[in-house]
Short mmCIF file of C-alpha atoms in Angstrom, two decimals:
data_model
loop_
_atom_site.label_atom_id
_atom_site.label_comp_id
_atom_site.label_asym_id
_atom_site.label_seq_id
_atom_site.Cartn_x
_atom_site.Cartn_y
_atom_site.Cartn_z
CA MET A 1 3.01 -3.47 15.92
CA LYS A 2 1.24 -0.17 15.79
CA PRO A 3 -1.90 -0.38 13.62
CA LEU A 4 -1.94 1.45 10.33
CA SER A 5 -3.33 4.97 10.64
CA LEU A 6 -5.44 5.78 7.60
CA PRO A 7 -5.17 9.59 7.91
CA SER A 8 -1.38 9.31 8.03
CA LEU A 9 -1.48 7.76 4.55
CA LEU A 10 -2.43 11.20 3.26
CA ILE A 11 1.07 12.48 4.02
CA PRO A 12 2.91 10.49 1.33
CA ALA A 13 -0.03 10.94 -1.05
CA VAL A 14 0.18 14.74 -0.80
CA ILE A 15 3.99 14.83 -0.95
CA PHE A 16 4.21 12.54 -3.97
CA GLY A 17 1.27 14.32 -5.57
CA ALA A 18 3.34 17.49 -5.54
CA VAL A 19 6.34 15.55 -6.88
CA GLY A 20 4.24 14.13 -9.72
CA ALA A 21 2.85 17.52 -10.65
CA VAL A 22 6.26 19.21 -10.62
CA LEU A 23 7.86 16.36 -12.55
CA LEU A 24 5.25 16.56 -15.31
CA LEU A 25 5.55 20.32 -15.46
CA ALA A 26 9.30 20.00 -15.94
CA PHE A 27 9.14 17.02 -18.31
CA PRO A 28 5.76 17.11 -20.10
CA THR A 29 6.56 14.24 -22.49
CA ILE A 30 6.74 11.49 -19.85
CA MET A 31 4.52 8.58 -20.87
CA PHE A 32 2.66 6.41 -18.38
CA THR A 33 1.50 2.94 -19.32
CA PRO A 34 -1.12 0.80 -17.59
CA PHE A 35 1.47 -1.90 -16.88
CA THR A 36 2.23 -0.32 -13.53
CA GLY A 37 -1.42 -0.79 -12.59
CA ILE A 38 -1.22 -4.45 -13.61
CA LEU A 39 1.80 -4.83 -11.34
CA PHE A 40 -0.09 -3.24 -8.43
CA VAL A 41 -3.03 -5.62 -8.97
CA ALA A 42 -0.67 -8.62 -9.09
CA VAL A 43 0.93 -7.58 -5.81
CA ALA A 44 -2.56 -7.10 -4.33
CA GLY A 45 -3.47 -10.64 -5.42
CA ALA A 46 -0.37 -12.10 -3.75
CA LEU A 47 -1.05 -10.07 -0.61
CA LEU A 48 -4.66 -11.27 -0.51
CA TYR A 49 -3.51 -14.89 -0.92
CA PHE A 50 -1.12 -14.66 2.02
CA GLY A 51 -3.64 -12.65 4.03
CA ARG A 52 -6.11 -15.52 3.76
CA LYS A 53 -3.40 -17.83 5.11
CA VAL A 54 -3.05 -15.51 8.13
CA VAL A 55 -6.81 -15.73 8.71
CA ALA A 56 -6.56 -19.53 8.58
CA LEU A 57 -3.68 -19.44 11.09
CA LYS A 58 -5.68 -17.25 13.47
CA LYS A 59 -8.61 -19.69 13.27
CA ASP A 60 -6.25 -22.61 14.01
CA GLU A 61 -7.03 -24.20 10.66
CA GLU A 62 -4.51 -26.27 8.74
CA THR A 63 -1.98 -24.00 7.04
CA ASN A 64 1.72 -24.02 6.30
CA LEU A 65 2.15 -20.43 7.51
CA THR A 66 4.01 -19.90 10.78
CA ALA A 67 3.72 -17.01 13.21
CA THR A 68 6.90 -15.52 11.78
CA GLY A 69 5.40 -15.80 8.31
CA ALA A 70 2.27 -14.03 9.54
CA MET A 71 4.45 -11.21 10.84
CA ASN A 72 6.08 -10.97 7.41
CA VAL A 73 2.65 -10.77 5.79
CA ALA A 74 1.68 -8.00 8.21
CA MET A 75 4.80 -6.02 7.33
CA PHE A 76 4.17 -6.68 3.62
CA ALA A 77 0.66 -5.26 4.00
CA TYR A 78 1.90 -2.31 6.05
CA SER A 79 4.55 -1.33 3.52
CA SER A 80 2.23 -1.95 0.57
CA ALA A 81 -0.25 0.52 2.02
CA TRP A 82 2.42 3.23 2.28
CA VAL A 83 3.80 2.60 -1.21
CA SER A 84 0.36 2.50 -2.83
CA ALA A 85 -0.67 5.73 -1.08
CA ALA A 86 2.46 7.42 -2.43
CA ALA A 87 1.79 6.02 -5.91
CA ILE A 88 -1.82 7.22 -5.87
CA GLY A 89 -0.63 10.71 -4.96
CA PHE A 90 2.06 10.65 -7.64
CA PHE A 91 -0.34 9.59 -10.39
CA ALA A 92 -2.99 12.07 -9.23
CA GLY A 93 -0.47 14.92 -9.33
CA ALA A 94 0.73 13.82 -12.75
CA ILE A 95 -2.83 13.67 -14.09
CA LEU A 96 -3.57 17.16 -12.77
CA SER A 97 -0.41 18.42 -14.44
CA MET A 98 -1.41 16.80 -17.75
CA VAL A 99 -4.68 18.70 -17.94
CA ARG A 100 -3.08 21.77 -19.51
CA ASN A 101 -1.86 19.73 -22.53
CA PHE A 102 -4.82 17.39 -22.74
CA HIS A 103 -5.51 18.37 -26.35
CA ALA A 104 -2.46 16.35 -27.49
CA ASP A 105 -3.02 12.68 -28.29
CA TYR A 106 0.06 11.46 -26.46
CA VAL A 107 -1.04 13.26 -23.31
CA GLN A 108 -4.47 11.61 -23.49
CA THR A 109 -2.80 8.20 -23.85
CA SER A 110 -0.42 8.93 -21.00
CA ALA A 111 -3.28 10.19 -18.80
CA LEU A 112 -5.21 6.97 -19.47
CA GLY A 113 -2.15 4.98 -18.41
CA ALA A 114 -1.81 7.08 -15.28
CA VAL A 115 -5.50 6.62 -14.42
CA LEU A 116 -5.25 2.85 -14.85
CA SER A 117 -2.04 2.76 -12.80
CA ALA A 118 -3.67 4.83 -10.05
CA SER A 119 -6.66 2.45 -10.12
CA GLY A 120 -4.31 -0.49 -9.59
CA ALA A 121 -2.68 1.37 -6.70
CA ILE A 122 -6.13 1.98 -5.18
CA VAL A 123 -6.85 -1.76 -5.38
CA LEU A 124 -3.53 -2.46 -3.65
CA LEU A 125 -4.27 0.11 -0.95
CA VAL A 126 -7.66 -1.41 -0.16
CA VAL A 127 -6.24 -4.94 -0.04
CA ALA A 128 -3.25 -3.83 2.05
CA VAL A 129 -5.45 -2.13 4.65
CA LEU A 130 -7.76 -5.17 4.74
CA VAL A 131 -4.91 -7.65 5.19
CA GLU A 132 -3.25 -5.43 7.78
CA ARG A 133 -6.50 -5.51 9.78
CA TRP A 134 -6.60 -9.31 9.44
CA CYS A 135 -3.08 -9.51 10.88
CA GLN A 136 -3.99 -7.67 14.09
CA ILE A 137 -3.83 -9.85 17.19
CA ASP A 138 -5.68 -9.51 20.46
CA ASP A 139 -3.95 -7.51 23.19
CA ASP A 140 -4.93 -10.10 25.81
CA ASP A 141 -1.68 -12.03 25.63
CA GLU A 142 0.66 -9.03 25.77
CA GLN A 143 2.40 -8.48 29.07
CA PRO A 144 3.24 -5.07 30.52
CA PRO A 145 6.85 -4.02 29.96
CA SER A 146 9.30 -4.92 32.69
CA LYS A 147 11.15 -2.23 34.61
CA GLY A 148 14.59 -3.71 34.03
CA LEU A 149 16.86 -6.46 35.26
CA GLY A 150 17.11 -5.30 38.87
CA GLN A 151 13.40 -4.90 39.56
CA ASN A 152 13.32 -7.64 42.23
CA ALA A 153 16.72 -6.92 43.73
CA GLY A 154 16.61 -6.14 47.37
#
């Protein structure tokens, strides 16, 4: 699996930042609650739990996780990083769009919810990148690709 490229996570963040800003310009009464941030933190906790099991598997310690399960954890971390980067961008764009109406109480409440949700997404992004790094394996046991079925035919 190709390792996660941190600069490439800026792409969904910028795209969804623009989406969040345009959405809040078109619909300025959208309310954000901090419950999304709680969900992100809960997913980060589950990811961290399974990431520690991958570390135990790599150290040959006793664990009930298999190699296939470790691959699933790696893909979970990989996709969580992309989703959290997009969510951070979306909430950042929404917050920037809310600044023009910040004098209204509902906008202040919604901005607080968006900040807390973005904070939860940041926690998930950090945990996802960390667990994805834990799931990396050494390249020593990988073999070069074969040239096809008839490579030894004479």
